[in-house]
Each structure stands twice: as structure tokens, then as C-alpha cells.
Amino acid sequence: MRKMIPIAFILFASVVTAQEKSLFLQPWDESLPYPAASEVAFPEGLRHVIVQDCDTDPEWKFLHETAVGFCGEELVVAWYNNVEHELSGKTIQRARRSSDDGKTWSEPELVKGVPEDKMKYVGIQFLEMDGKFYAFSNMEFEKGFESLADCLLMEYDKATKQWNDVGMVCKRFLAMQQPILMDDGNYIISGSYNIRDGANNGVIPVVYVSQGKEIAKPWKRYLMDTEYVNVFAETAIVVNGANVLGVTRLEASPYPNFYESNDFGKTWRKLENKTFLASSSKFAAGTLSNGVRYILYNLPNFTRDANGKPQLDKMNRGRHTLVIATAQPEDTAFTKIWKVSDVTAGADQKMSHYPCAVEHDGKLYISYTGQHTRRNAGLTIVPIESLK
């Protein structure tokens, strides 16, 4: 996603780094075989939609990092655009809306954009709260080789149909998942932390916690780890009461880092993961209203040894198969994987990656960066009961 800058450092925070078993939800049930892409089926009743396609958008030929949300009953999908290449030249955020469950869409609207080439707005996360619709926008400003990354809160004005800046709420933060309301009354949002001015990426997995519903006030930062984790520490979370499970992208290993908090995200410990394989890409996660926990990610290609154990010695960056791993309400680990998008079954996407998801009216709406000839904003709609 962004330039890879080697950094070595140690941060001090309230983090327990010892490897431990989860008290809440383990990465994968060790008694079950971990399925390959050829062994994974699509859930029943899903539907694929192309929201925006750069093949038919001559002015903006690059698209990435989609987001999905609901503004009342209106379905909204957003993304960022570049004229030709990723984060090259002008970078803007756009969105389209649908009032008929994704069958038809409005013309693209500008969410955020400025004329200066060095100002970049990348990746949005939506939140609907008390009848109002908000966006958490990742804002970057480059000057020479420096890059400053902060998270800007915006509010949608339904009367004027414009997005208005509210203010900066999370410093040095790239938001990777929409805020989740916890049982203690605070929202929690996950992503990556940019350790210092001049660092080009968020390299530490992190959560920020709101001051209740006063989301315009500064959010409190809680690091999941104390050391450099990944050049793109893109992190997603599952929340259940005071328990929070985090999963973070890695480049050097096909086994992503998992972390757990049992105090609403304030302190963290790293979990052992020798079973959950994932490609190097962004995750999305959450808990459905029927109690099913899920993680969205790219399933890598792998072989098995004589004992059936997956064999993948180094990171596989394949982003052809987007899947959803599920854990039922009674499960203590993830036990099932379903396909969301690949080169078959109507989606016909050469790539499907960087997912975002929101539940609404009994369905899970999953947006992602797809690709035919050029990139597109793909959307797969899944009835949540088909994931049980």
C-alpha cells in the first residue's frame, strides 16, 4: 500500500508480550484441518455487485481501500482514487449510494479531496450513531520523504449532502476497521500506529478508544505490541464484552499475529498462532447479531505434507481468494471458512482484497478492492444465517 521503510525501535506501553493461549477466542481449532481454497464453498444466497469500475472511469484509473456503511437505509460504499497509479499525484476519496440494496447507484460523490498533490486522503471507515453518519478519514501529508498520518473525523450533512470536517481525533493513526461500540459505553477502532514523524506507514498494531459517544474528543491510544511488527500493521478486531481479539497483517510469516485484551482494549498479550494461515493483506472482523464471530482475509495457496499439515514456508501474497472465517457463539476458536469472492461464481475478480464489512437487516455487506482489467470497488452481500 505505501512505501516500505525499514525501522527498528522499541515502544513502551501496557502490553504483555508473552505467548499465551486465548481466554476468549483462539485463531483456529487445532483439531480441524485448515482448508485450502479448493475446499472452501460460497455461502448460500450471496450476491456480487460492482459499485465502481476503473475500466469505465477514464479520469481515475486507480482505486483502493473501500469502505461500506449505512446512512439510514441508504447503502454507501467509498474508496480512494488516483489518476493513474497508487498514491501517485492527486489522491481523493469518493463514494456512491444505493437506495435499493445495491441494484442501482448514484453518481460518484466527492468525500474528500484537495488540489495539492502532496495531500492524500486514503481509506475511510464509516460510523452511524444516533441518526448521524460519520467518516474516519486517513489523512496523510507528505513533505520530501516525510509523511504525517492522522485520523480526521467528518460528519455528513444530509440537508446539504456535504461532508464537513469535525476535527482530528487520533494522532499518527491509520484506521483499518469501523468503530465498534463496547459494553462499557466506549467505541473502539483498530488499525496501525505511525511511530514518529517521518515514518511513512503505521507499523504497530493499535486500538483507539473514545470518550463514550463524544467521538469528536481525542481518542485514547492503546498499543497491542511494543516492538516493530510490520511495515503495514493493518489490524482488525472482534469484540465480545470486555474481550477483544486482534489480528495483524505480517510480511515475514504466513501466520499473522493475534492479540487479546480482556479489559476493553487497555492491555494486550500476544497469542500463539500456528494454525491460522493468511496472505499479506488487510483484515476485517466483527461479531454478527446472531453471535457469529468472523474474520475476513485472503486465503493463501499452500500444499500439505503426508500428515495433512499445511506447508507454506514463506509469505504468500496471493489476493485471489477472499474468505470469511467464522466461529459460532458456542465456539472457542474459528472452525469454518467460506468464500466471499474469487475468479469464479459471478464475481470473476482477478483480485479481491482489503475488505470492509457492515451488518444491516440480516445481511453482511462486504466491500473490497477487486480487479478486472483495472481495479474496481466490489461488494458481496451475504445473508448472515448462511454463515451459521
mmCIF file of C-alpha atoms in Angstrom:
data_model
loop_
_atom_site.group_PDB
_atom_site.id
_atom_site.type_symbol
_atom_site.label_atom_id
_atom_site.label_comp_id
_atom_site.label_asym_id
_atom_site.label_seq_id
_atom_site.Cartn_x
_atom_site.Cartn_y
_atom_site.Cartn_z
ATOM 1 C CA MET A 1 0.000 0.000 0.000
ATOM 2 C CA ARG A 2 2.677 2.513 0.968
ATOM 3 C CA LYS A 3 6.448 2.771 0.679
ATOM 4 C CA MET A 4 8.274 0.220 2.793
ATOM 5 C CA ILE A 5 10.715 1.949 5.136
ATOM 6 C CA PRO A 6 12.813 -0.220 7.470
ATOM 7 C CA ILE A 7 12.516 0.937 11.062
ATOM 8 C CA ALA A 8 13.958 -0.536 14.249
ATOM 9 C CA PHE A 9 12.663 0.598 17.593
ATOM 10 C CA ILE A 10 11.059 -0.333 20.890
ATOM 11 C CA LEU A 11 7.980 1.325 22.350
ATOM 12 C CA PHE A 12 6.915 1.136 25.967
ATOM 13 C CA ALA A 13 3.257 0.503 26.703
ATOM 14 C CA SER A 14 0.927 -1.603 28.851
ATOM 15 C CA VAL A 15 1.414 -4.740 26.776
ATOM 16 C CA VAL A 16 2.159 -8.317 27.838
ATOM 17 C CA THR A 17 4.241 -9.869 25.062
ATOM 18 C CA ALA A 18 4.487 -13.447 26.328
ATOM 19 C CA GLN A 19 2.868 -16.054 24.073
ATOM 20 C CA GLU A 20 -0.332 -17.325 25.696
ATOM 21 C CA LYS A 21 -3.477 -19.227 24.839
ATOM 22 C CA SER A 22 -6.616 -17.170 24.332
ATOM 23 C CA LEU A 23 -9.137 -16.879 27.155
ATOM 24 C CA PHE A 24 -11.712 -15.767 24.583
ATOM 25 C CA LEU A 25 -11.241 -16.995 21.019
ATOM 26 C CA GLN A 26 -8.336 -18.921 19.525
ATOM 27 C CA PRO A 27 -7.190 -18.334 15.919
ATOM 28 C CA TRP A 28 -8.199 -21.805 14.652
ATOM 29 C CA ASP A 29 -9.469 -25.058 16.151
ATOM 30 C CA GLU A 30 -6.357 -27.262 16.139
ATOM 31 C CA SER A 31 -8.484 -30.430 15.905
ATOM 32 C CA LEU A 32 -9.789 -29.387 12.476
ATOM 33 C CA PRO A 33 -7.882 -29.345 9.158
ATOM 34 C CA TYR A 34 -7.257 -25.869 7.810
ATOM 35 C CA PRO A 35 -8.996 -25.816 4.392
ATOM 36 C CA ALA A 36 -7.391 -24.860 1.086
ATOM 37 C CA ALA A 37 -9.205 -22.618 -1.410
ATOM 38 C CA SER A 38 -10.393 -25.619 -3.453
ATOM 39 C CA GLU A 39 -12.090 -26.998 -0.307
ATOM 40 C CA VAL A 40 -13.989 -23.807 0.569
ATOM 41 C CA ALA A 41 -17.543 -23.159 -0.646
ATOM 42 C CA PHE A 42 -19.584 -19.980 -1.069
ATOM 43 C CA PRO A 43 -22.365 -19.430 1.487
ATOM 44 C CA GLU A 44 -25.907 -19.763 0.175
ATOM 45 C CA GLY A 45 -27.767 -16.723 -1.080
ATOM 46 C CA LEU A 46 -24.829 -14.363 -1.600
ATOM 47 C CA ARG A 47 -24.889 -11.691 -4.297
ATOM 48 C CA HIS A 48 -21.992 -9.896 -6.038
ATOM 49 C CA VAL A 49 -22.126 -6.236 -7.120
ATOM 50 C CA ILE A 50 -19.622 -3.939 -8.863
ATOM 51 C CA VAL A 51 -20.022 -0.475 -7.328
ATOM 52 C CA GLN A 52 -17.318 1.401 -9.248
ATOM 53 C CA ASP A 53 -15.083 0.115 -12.043
ATOM 54 C CA CYS A 54 -11.920 1.866 -13.205
ATOM 55 C CA ASP A 55 -12.306 0.059 -16.551
ATOM 56 C CA THR A 56 -15.086 2.558 -17.289
ATOM 57 C CA ASP A 57 -13.681 5.539 -15.376
ATOM 58 C CA PRO A 58 -11.071 7.153 -17.659
ATOM 59 C CA GLU A 59 -10.291 10.080 -15.326
ATOM 60 C CA TRP A 60 -9.443 7.891 -12.313
ATOM 61 C CA LYS A 61 -7.632 4.704 -13.290
ATOM 62 C CA PHE A 62 -6.625 3.503 -9.823
ATOM 63 C CA LEU A 63 -8.900 2.591 -6.901
ATOM 64 C CA HIS A 64 -8.218 1.084 -3.480
ATOM 65 C CA GLU A 65 -9.331 0.681 0.157
ATOM 66 C CA THR A 66 -13.108 0.515 0.052
ATOM 67 C CA ALA A 67 -15.464 1.138 2.948
ATOM 68 C CA VAL A 68 -19.129 0.249 3.410
ATOM 69 C CA GLY A 69 -21.773 1.682 5.721
ATOM 70 C CA PHE A 70 -25.426 2.672 6.064
ATOM 71 C CA CYS A 71 -26.688 6.226 6.265
ATOM 72 C CA GLY A 72 -30.192 5.431 7.484
ATOM 73 C CA GLU A 73 -31.483 2.952 4.907
ATOM 74 C CA GLU A 74 -29.081 4.204 2.259
ATOM 75 C CA LEU A 75 -26.168 1.888 1.434
ATOM 76 C CA VAL A 76 -22.875 3.783 0.979
ATOM 77 C CA VAL A 77 -19.619 2.436 -0.479
ATOM 78 C CA ALA A 78 -16.467 4.583 -0.616
ATOM 79 C CA TRP A 79 -12.894 4.247 -1.881
ATOM 80 C CA TYR A 80 -9.894 6.372 -2.786
ATOM 81 C CA ASN A 81 -8.836 7.204 -6.340
ATOM 82 C CA ASN A 82 -5.646 8.141 -8.142
ATOM 83 C CA VAL A 83 -5.374 9.315 -11.723
ATOM 84 C CA GLU A 84 -3.015 6.536 -12.811
ATOM 85 C CA HIS A 85 -1.074 4.765 -10.054
ATOM 86 C CA GLU A 86 -1.325 4.096 -6.302
ATOM 87 C CA LEU A 87 -0.683 7.208 -4.181
ATOM 88 C CA SER A 88 0.809 8.982 -7.174
ATOM 89 C CA GLY A 89 -0.245 12.573 -7.699
ATOM 90 C CA LYS A 90 -3.662 13.703 -6.557
ATOM 91 C CA THR A 91 -5.467 11.350 -4.176
ATOM 92 C CA ILE A 92 -9.171 11.781 -3.426
ATOM 93 C CA GLN A 93 -11.965 9.866 -1.707
ATOM 94 C CA ARG A 94 -15.255 9.202 -3.478
ATOM 95 C CA ALA A 95 -18.466 7.311 -2.700
ATOM 96 C CA ARG A 96 -21.685 6.068 -4.269
ATOM 97 C CA ARG A 97 -25.069 5.454 -2.656
ATOM 98 C CA SER A 98 -27.838 2.932 -3.226
ATOM 99 C CA SER A 99 -31.435 3.003 -2.017
ATOM 100 C CA ASP A 100 -32.372 -0.386 -3.499
ATOM 101 C CA ASP A 101 -29.893 -2.753 -1.847
ATOM 102 C CA GLY A 102 -27.127 -2.260 -4.378
ATOM 103 C CA LYS A 103 -29.130 -2.730 -7.565
ATOM 104 C CA THR A 104 -28.606 0.868 -8.736
ATOM 105 C CA TRP A 105 -26.152 3.536 -7.615
ATOM 106 C CA SER A 106 -25.859 7.307 -7.515
ATOM 107 C CA GLU A 107 -23.150 9.124 -9.411
ATOM 108 C CA PRO A 108 -19.805 9.253 -7.533
ATOM 109 C CA GLU A 109 -19.649 11.988 -4.907
ATOM 110 C CA LEU A 110 -16.518 13.625 -3.537
ATOM 111 C CA VAL A 111 -15.963 12.794 0.124
ATOM 112 C CA LYS A 112 -12.561 14.426 0.499
ATOM 113 C CA GLY A 113 -10.010 15.873 -1.869
ATOM 114 C CA VAL A 114 -7.639 18.802 -2.262
ATOM 115 C CA PRO A 115 -5.751 20.177 -5.254
ATOM 116 C CA GLU A 116 -2.268 19.709 -3.776
ATOM 117 C CA ASP A 117 -0.526 16.530 -4.930
ATOM 118 C CA LYS A 118 1.213 16.076 -1.571
ATOM 119 C CA MET A 119 -2.031 15.841 0.419
ATOM 120 C CA LYS A 120 -3.503 12.343 0.388
ATOM 121 C CA TYR A 121 -6.751 11.058 1.832
ATOM 122 C CA VAL A 122 -6.731 7.260 1.871
ATOM 123 C CA GLY A 123 -9.051 4.733 3.444
ATOM 124 C CA ILE A 124 -12.348 5.664 5.129
ATOM 125 C CA GLN A 125 -14.224 3.958 7.959
ATOM 126 C CA PHE A 126 -17.911 4.751 8.484
ATOM 127 C CA LEU A 127 -19.993 5.017 11.654
ATOM 128 C CA GLU A 128 -23.728 5.616 12.021
ATOM 129 C CA MET A 129 -24.528 6.863 15.533
ATOM 130 C CA ASP A 130 -27.782 8.285 16.868
ATOM 131 C CA GLY A 131 -29.084 9.053 13.394
ATOM 132 C CA LYS A 132 -25.893 10.792 12.269
ATOM 133 C CA PHE A 133 -23.395 9.482 9.720
ATOM 134 C CA TYR A 134 -19.659 9.893 10.270
ATOM 135 C CA ALA A 135 -16.450 9.010 8.450
ATOM 136 C CA PHE A 136 -12.985 8.471 9.890
ATOM 137 C CA SER A 137 -10.613 9.550 7.144
ATOM 138 C CA ASN A 138 -6.944 8.607 6.984
ATOM 139 C CA MET A 139 -5.133 11.841 6.118
ATOM 140 C CA GLU A 140 -1.502 11.936 5.039
ATOM 141 C CA PHE A 141 0.632 14.928 4.171
ATOM 142 C CA GLU A 142 3.982 14.352 2.524
ATOM 143 C CA LYS A 143 6.859 16.804 2.530
ATOM 144 C CA GLY A 144 10.008 15.451 0.966
ATOM 145 C CA PHE A 145 10.480 11.999 2.436
ATOM 146 C CA GLU A 146 8.335 12.723 5.477
ATOM 147 C CA SER A 147 4.770 11.599 5.915
ATOM 148 C CA LEU A 148 2.431 12.577 8.717
ATOM 149 C CA ALA A 149 -0.587 10.319 9.213
ATOM 150 C CA ASP A 150 -3.588 11.268 11.337
ATOM 151 C CA CYS A 151 -7.240 10.309 11.534
ATOM 152 C CA LEU A 152 -9.798 13.014 10.729
ATOM 153 C CA LEU A 153 -13.446 12.779 11.806
ATOM 154 C CA MET A 154 -16.048 14.038 9.313
ATOM 155 C CA GLU A 155 -19.841 14.298 9.529
ATOM 156 C CA TYR A 156 -22.293 14.036 6.651
ATOM 157 C CA ASP A 157 -24.834 16.855 6.375
ATOM 158 C CA LYS A 158 -27.988 15.259 4.972
ATOM 159 C CA ALA A 159 -29.511 18.646 4.121
ATOM 160 C CA THR A 160 -26.613 19.944 2.028
ATOM 161 C CA LYS A 161 -25.311 16.475 1.068
ATOM 162 C CA GLN A 162 -21.804 17.559 2.009
ATOM 163 C CA TRP A 163 -19.106 16.115 4.247
ATOM 164 C CA ASN A 164 -17.880 18.534 6.923
ATOM 165 C CA ASP A 165 -14.673 18.286 8.941
ATOM 166 C CA VAL A 166 -15.190 17.811 12.687
ATOM 167 C CA GLY A 167 -11.551 17.581 13.730
ATOM 168 C CA MET A 168 -8.516 15.367 14.242
ATOM 169 C CA VAL A 169 -9.314 12.643 16.774
ATOM 170 C CA CYS A 170 -6.451 10.102 16.542
ATOM 171 C CA LYS A 171 -2.843 11.162 16.019
ATOM 172 C CA ARG A 172 -0.430 9.083 13.905
ATOM 173 C CA PHE A 173 -3.180 6.569 13.202
ATOM 174 C CA LEU A 174 -4.406 4.765 10.089
ATOM 175 C CA ALA A 175 -7.904 3.390 10.753
ATOM 176 C CA MET A 176 -8.479 -0.092 9.313
ATOM 177 C CA GLN A 177 -11.902 -1.018 10.705
ATOM 178 C CA GLN A 178 -15.045 0.889 11.619
ATOM 179 C CA PRO A 179 -15.595 1.753 15.299
ATOM 180 C CA ILE A 180 -17.361 -0.845 17.460
ATOM 181 C CA LEU A 181 -19.480 0.113 20.474
ATOM 182 C CA MET A 182 -18.363 -1.814 23.567
ATOM 183 C CA ASP A 183 -20.372 -2.769 26.641
ATOM 184 C CA ASP A 184 -18.611 -0.082 28.708
ATOM 185 C CA GLY A 185 -20.164 2.632 26.507
ATOM 186 C CA ASN A 186 -16.970 3.485 24.606
ATOM 187 C CA TYR A 187 -16.213 2.934 20.938
ATOM 188 C CA ILE A 188 -13.059 1.094 19.890
ATOM 189 C CA ILE A 189 -11.373 1.417 16.497
ATOM 190 C CA SER A 190 -8.400 -0.614 15.246
ATOM 191 C CA GLY A 191 -5.592 -0.009 12.790
ATOM 192 C CA SER A 192 -1.917 0.856 12.722
ATOM 193 C CA TYR A 193 0.161 3.379 14.636
ATOM 194 C CA ASN A 194 2.727 5.617 12.983
ATOM 195 C CA ILE A 195 5.583 5.728 15.499
ATOM 196 C CA ARG A 196 7.167 9.049 14.564
ATOM 197 C CA ASP A 197 7.071 11.993 12.196
ATOM 198 C CA GLY A 198 8.847 10.902 9.054
ATOM 199 C CA ALA A 199 7.692 7.289 9.249
ATOM 200 C CA ASN A 200 5.680 6.550 6.140
ATOM 201 C CA ASN A 201 3.455 3.797 7.479
ATOM 202 C CA GLY A 202 1.658 2.626 10.586
ATOM 203 C CA VAL A 203 3.945 -0.126 11.852
ATOM 204 C CA ILE A 204 2.451 -1.060 15.253
ATOM 205 C CA PRO A 205 -0.995 -2.691 15.798
ATOM 206 C CA VAL A 206 -3.145 -0.394 17.884
ATOM 207 C CA VAL A 207 -6.631 0.456 19.065
ATOM 208 C CA TYR A 208 -8.013 3.865 19.991
ATOM 209 C CA VAL A 209 -10.905 4.158 22.468
ATOM 210 C CA SER A 210 -13.424 7.010 22.519
ATOM 211 C CA GLN A 211 -14.712 9.045 25.441
ATOM 212 C CA GLY A 212 -18.133 7.457 25.302
ATOM 213 C CA LYS A 213 -20.241 8.893 22.495
ATOM 214 C CA GLU A 214 -18.290 12.145 22.497
ATOM 215 C CA ILE A 215 -16.400 10.937 19.447
ATOM 216 C CA ALA A 216 -15.183 14.424 18.474
ATOM 217 C CA LYS A 217 -12.939 14.470 21.560
ATOM 218 C CA PRO A 218 -9.437 12.917 21.304
ATOM 219 C CA TRP A 219 -9.410 9.129 21.499
ATOM 220 C CA LYS A 220 -7.072 7.227 23.838
ATOM 221 C CA ARG A 221 -4.332 5.114 22.257
ATOM 222 C CA TYR A 222 -3.558 1.536 23.404
ATOM 223 C CA LEU A 223 -0.769 -0.356 21.644
ATOM 224 C CA MET A 224 -1.138 -4.100 21.102
ATOM 225 C CA ASP A 225 2.619 -4.623 20.843
ATOM 226 C CA THR A 226 5.753 -2.812 21.993
ATOM 227 C CA GLU A 227 8.056 -3.559 19.058
ATOM 228 C CA TYR A 228 8.113 -3.033 15.323
ATOM 229 C CA VAL A 229 5.623 -5.538 13.914
ATOM 230 C CA ASN A 230 5.130 -4.912 10.212
ATOM 231 C CA VAL A 231 5.617 -2.194 7.650
ATOM 232 C CA PHE A 232 1.831 -2.339 7.208
ATOM 233 C CA ALA A 233 0.433 -3.254 10.640
ATOM 234 C CA GLU A 234 -3.137 -3.370 9.368
ATOM 235 C CA THR A 235 -5.227 -4.651 12.261
ATOM 236 C CA ALA A 236 -8.835 -5.790 12.753
ATOM 237 C CA ILE A 237 -10.690 -6.723 15.931
ATOM 238 C CA VAL A 238 -13.507 -8.906 17.257
ATOM 239 C CA VAL A 239 -15.271 -7.624 20.391
ATOM 240 C CA ASN A 240 -17.275 -9.644 22.924
ATOM 241 C CA GLY A 241 -17.959 -7.900 26.233
ATOM 242 C CA ALA A 242 -14.643 -6.889 27.766
ATOM 243 C CA ASN A 243 -12.788 -9.308 25.464
ATOM 244 C CA VAL A 244 -11.166 -8.086 22.274
ATOM 245 C CA LEU A 245 -9.303 -10.261 19.749
ATOM 246 C CA GLY A 246 -6.911 -8.519 17.340
ATOM 247 C CA VAL A 247 -5.310 -9.867 14.150
ATOM 248 C CA THR A 248 -2.466 -8.077 12.356
ATOM 249 C CA ARG A 249 -1.006 -8.402 8.879
ATOM 250 C CA LEU A 250 2.565 -9.708 8.552
ATOM 251 C CA GLU A 251 5.026 -9.728 5.662
ATOM 252 C CA ALA A 252 7.598 -12.183 7.014
ATOM 253 C CA SER A 253 5.253 -15.005 8.030
ATOM 254 C CA PRO A 254 2.069 -16.649 6.695
ATOM 255 C CA TYR A 255 0.853 -16.899 10.312
ATOM 256 C CA PRO A 256 -0.469 -13.435 11.273
ATOM 257 C CA ASN A 257 -0.067 -12.081 14.779
ATOM 258 C CA PHE A 258 -3.039 -12.443 17.118
ATOM 259 C CA TYR A 259 -3.505 -10.445 20.315
ATOM 260 C CA GLU A 260 -6.064 -10.490 23.111
ATOM 261 C CA SER A 261 -7.367 -7.981 25.616
ATOM 262 C CA ASN A 262 -9.750 -8.798 28.460
ATOM 263 C CA ASP A 263 -10.237 -5.223 29.699
ATOM 264 C CA PHE A 264 -11.896 -3.410 26.772
ATOM 265 C CA GLY A 265 -8.628 -2.984 24.830
ATOM 266 C CA LYS A 266 -6.495 -1.340 27.514
ATOM 267 C CA THR A 267 -3.873 -4.091 27.933
ATOM 268 C CA TRP A 268 -2.860 -6.762 25.459
ATOM 269 C CA ARG A 269 -0.998 -10.030 25.213
ATOM 270 C CA LYS A 270 0.231 -11.841 22.128
ATOM 271 C CA LEU A 271 -1.348 -15.202 21.337
ATOM 272 C CA GLU A 272 0.243 -18.300 19.896
ATOM 273 C CA ASN A 273 -0.737 -18.878 16.258
ATOM 274 C CA LYS A 274 0.488 -21.985 14.462
ATOM 275 C CA THR A 275 -2.721 -22.832 12.647
ATOM 276 C CA PHE A 276 -4.306 -19.745 11.019
ATOM 277 C CA LEU A 277 -2.781 -19.018 7.586
ATOM 278 C CA ALA A 278 -3.351 -15.707 5.786
ATOM 279 C CA SER A 279 -1.892 -13.796 2.866
ATOM 280 C CA SER A 280 -0.134 -10.492 3.487
ATOM 281 C CA SER A 281 -3.078 -8.119 3.211
ATOM 282 C CA LYS A 282 -5.687 -6.226 5.227
ATOM 283 C CA PHE A 283 -8.196 -7.942 7.542
ATOM 284 C CA ALA A 284 -11.712 -7.018 8.608
ATOM 285 C CA ALA A 285 -13.551 -8.618 11.527
ATOM 286 C CA GLY A 286 -16.537 -8.394 13.810
ATOM 287 C CA THR A 287 -19.427 -10.069 15.608
ATOM 288 C CA LEU A 288 -22.797 -10.574 13.934
ATOM 289 C CA SER A 289 -26.140 -10.053 15.647
ATOM 290 C CA ASN A 290 -26.670 -13.843 15.726
ATOM 291 C CA GLY A 291 -23.460 -14.230 17.749
ATOM 292 C CA VAL A 292 -21.208 -15.463 14.950
ATOM 293 C CA ARG A 293 -17.669 -14.023 15.115
ATOM 294 C CA TYR A 294 -15.828 -13.528 11.814
ATOM 295 C CA ILE A 295 -12.550 -12.535 10.177
ATOM 296 C CA LEU A 296 -12.317 -11.506 6.510
ATOM 297 C CA TYR A 297 -8.951 -12.047 4.787
ATOM 298 C CA ASN A 298 -7.136 -13.551 1.798
ATOM 299 C CA LEU A 299 -6.535 -17.289 1.883
ATOM 300 C CA PRO A 300 -3.037 -18.171 0.589
ATOM 301 C CA ASN A 301 -2.169 -21.099 -1.623
ATOM 302 C CA PHE A 302 -0.487 -23.980 0.192
ATOM 303 C CA THR A 303 0.261 -27.691 -0.039
ATOM 304 C CA ARG A 304 0.020 -30.396 2.642
ATOM 305 C CA ASP A 305 2.602 -32.849 3.909
ATOM 306 C CA ALA A 306 1.998 -36.593 4.413
ATOM 307 C CA ASN A 307 0.248 -35.860 7.708
ATOM 308 C CA GLY A 308 -2.063 -33.270 6.170
ATOM 309 C CA LYS A 309 -0.323 -30.294 7.755
ATOM 310 C CA PRO A 310 -0.249 -27.131 5.592
ATOM 311 C CA GLN A 311 3.143 -26.391 4.101
ATOM 312 C CA LEU A 312 3.939 -22.754 3.422
ATOM 313 C CA ASP A 313 7.429 -21.707 4.378
ATOM 314 C CA LYS A 314 7.243 -18.052 3.412
ATOM 315 C CA MET A 315 4.622 -15.392 2.947
ATOM 316 C CA ASN A 316 2.219 -15.857 0.078
ATOM 317 C CA ARG A 317 0.949 -12.510 -1.196
ATOM 318 C CA GLY A 318 -1.851 -14.065 -3.244
ATOM 319 C CA ARG A 319 -5.027 -11.988 -3.091
ATOM 320 C CA HIS A 320 -7.165 -14.010 -5.455
ATOM 321 C CA THR A 321 -9.433 -15.664 -2.886
ATOM 322 C CA LEU A 322 -11.217 -13.535 -0.290
ATOM 323 C CA VAL A 323 -12.709 -15.632 2.522
ATOM 324 C CA ILE A 324 -14.515 -15.295 5.822
ATOM 325 C CA ALA A 325 -13.573 -17.452 8.825
ATOM 326 C CA THR A 326 -16.350 -17.949 11.366
ATOM 327 C CA ALA A 327 -16.731 -19.043 14.977
ATOM 328 C CA GLN A 328 -20.198 -19.929 16.236
ATOM 329 C CA PRO A 329 -21.413 -18.439 19.549
ATOM 330 C CA GLU A 330 -20.514 -21.625 21.420
ATOM 331 C CA ASP A 331 -17.076 -21.985 19.765
ATOM 332 C CA THR A 332 -13.805 -21.131 21.495
ATOM 333 C CA ALA A 333 -11.928 -20.980 18.172
ATOM 334 C CA PHE A 334 -12.604 -20.332 14.488
ATOM 335 C CA THR A 335 -13.927 -23.523 12.882
ATOM 336 C CA LYS A 336 -15.249 -22.746 9.389
ATOM 337 C CA ILE A 337 -14.166 -20.819 6.280
ATOM 338 C CA TRP A 338 -16.411 -19.593 3.456
ATOM 339 C CA LYS A 339 -15.535 -17.951 0.134
ATOM 340 C CA VAL A 340 -16.553 -14.342 -0.441
ATOM 341 C CA SER A 341 -15.041 -13.525 -3.846
ATOM 342 C CA ASP A 342 -12.653 -15.123 -6.342
ATOM 343 C CA VAL A 343 -12.281 -15.643 -10.090
ATOM 344 C CA THR A 344 -15.470 -17.758 -10.245
ATOM 345 C CA ALA A 345 -19.118 -17.663 -9.187
ATOM 346 C CA GLY A 346 -20.170 -14.432 -10.844
ATOM 347 C CA ALA A 347 -17.574 -12.166 -9.233
ATOM 348 C CA ASP A 348 -14.862 -13.135 -11.742
ATOM 349 C CA GLN A 349 -12.291 -10.987 -9.944
ATOM 350 C CA LYS A 350 -8.596 -11.361 -10.665
ATOM 351 C CA MET A 351 -8.013 -9.969 -7.180
ATOM 352 C CA SER A 352 -10.317 -9.414 -4.181
ATOM 353 C CA HIS A 353 -8.665 -7.862 -1.145
ATOM 354 C CA TYR A 354 -8.722 -5.128 1.536
ATOM 355 C CA PRO A 355 -12.203 -6.000 2.853
ATOM 356 C CA CYS A 356 -14.570 -3.910 4.955
ATOM 357 C CA ALA A 357 -17.917 -5.117 6.303
ATOM 358 C CA VAL A 358 -21.098 -3.948 7.986
ATOM 359 C CA GLU A 359 -24.241 -5.824 9.014
ATOM 360 C CA HIS A 360 -27.678 -4.461 8.136
ATOM 361 C CA ASP A 361 -31.153 -6.015 8.096
ATOM 362 C CA GLY A 362 -29.951 -9.611 8.371
ATOM 363 C CA LYS A 363 -27.197 -9.341 5.767
ATOM 364 C CA LEU A 364 -23.460 -8.771 5.857
ATOM 365 C CA TYR A 365 -22.292 -6.231 3.284
ATOM 366 C CA ILE A 366 -18.636 -6.843 2.369
ATOM 367 C CA SER A 367 -16.817 -4.316 0.199
ATOM 368 C CA TYR A 368 -13.335 -4.883 -1.188
ATOM 369 C CA THR A 369 -10.834 -3.847 -3.821
ATOM 370 C CA GLY A 370 -11.434 -6.006 -6.875
ATOM 371 C CA GLN A 371 -9.874 -6.117 -10.300
ATOM 372 C CA HIS A 372 -10.960 -6.943 -13.814
ATOM 373 C CA THR A 373 -8.608 -5.147 -16.215
ATOM 374 C CA ARG A 374 -8.159 -2.274 -13.784
ATOM 375 C CA ARG A 375 -9.375 -2.127 -10.208
ATOM 376 C CA ASN A 376 -12.955 -1.881 -9.002
ATOM 377 C CA ALA A 377 -14.959 -1.471 -5.822
ATOM 378 C CA GLY A 378 -16.585 -4.870 -5.361
ATOM 379 C CA LEU A 379 -19.411 -5.695 -2.974
ATOM 380 C CA THR A 380 -20.663 -9.111 -1.826
ATOM 381 C CA ILE A 381 -23.909 -9.317 0.157
ATOM 382 C CA VAL A 382 -24.309 -12.401 2.373
ATOM 383 C CA PRO A 383 -27.348 -13.437 4.462
ATOM 384 C CA ILE A 384 -25.944 -13.820 7.976
ATOM 385 C CA GLU A 385 -27.931 -17.010 8.637
ATOM 386 C CA SER A 386 -25.999 -18.728 5.819
ATOM 387 C CA LEU A 387 -22.832 -18.288 7.916
ATOM 388 C CA LYS A 388 -24.170 -20.471 10.757
#
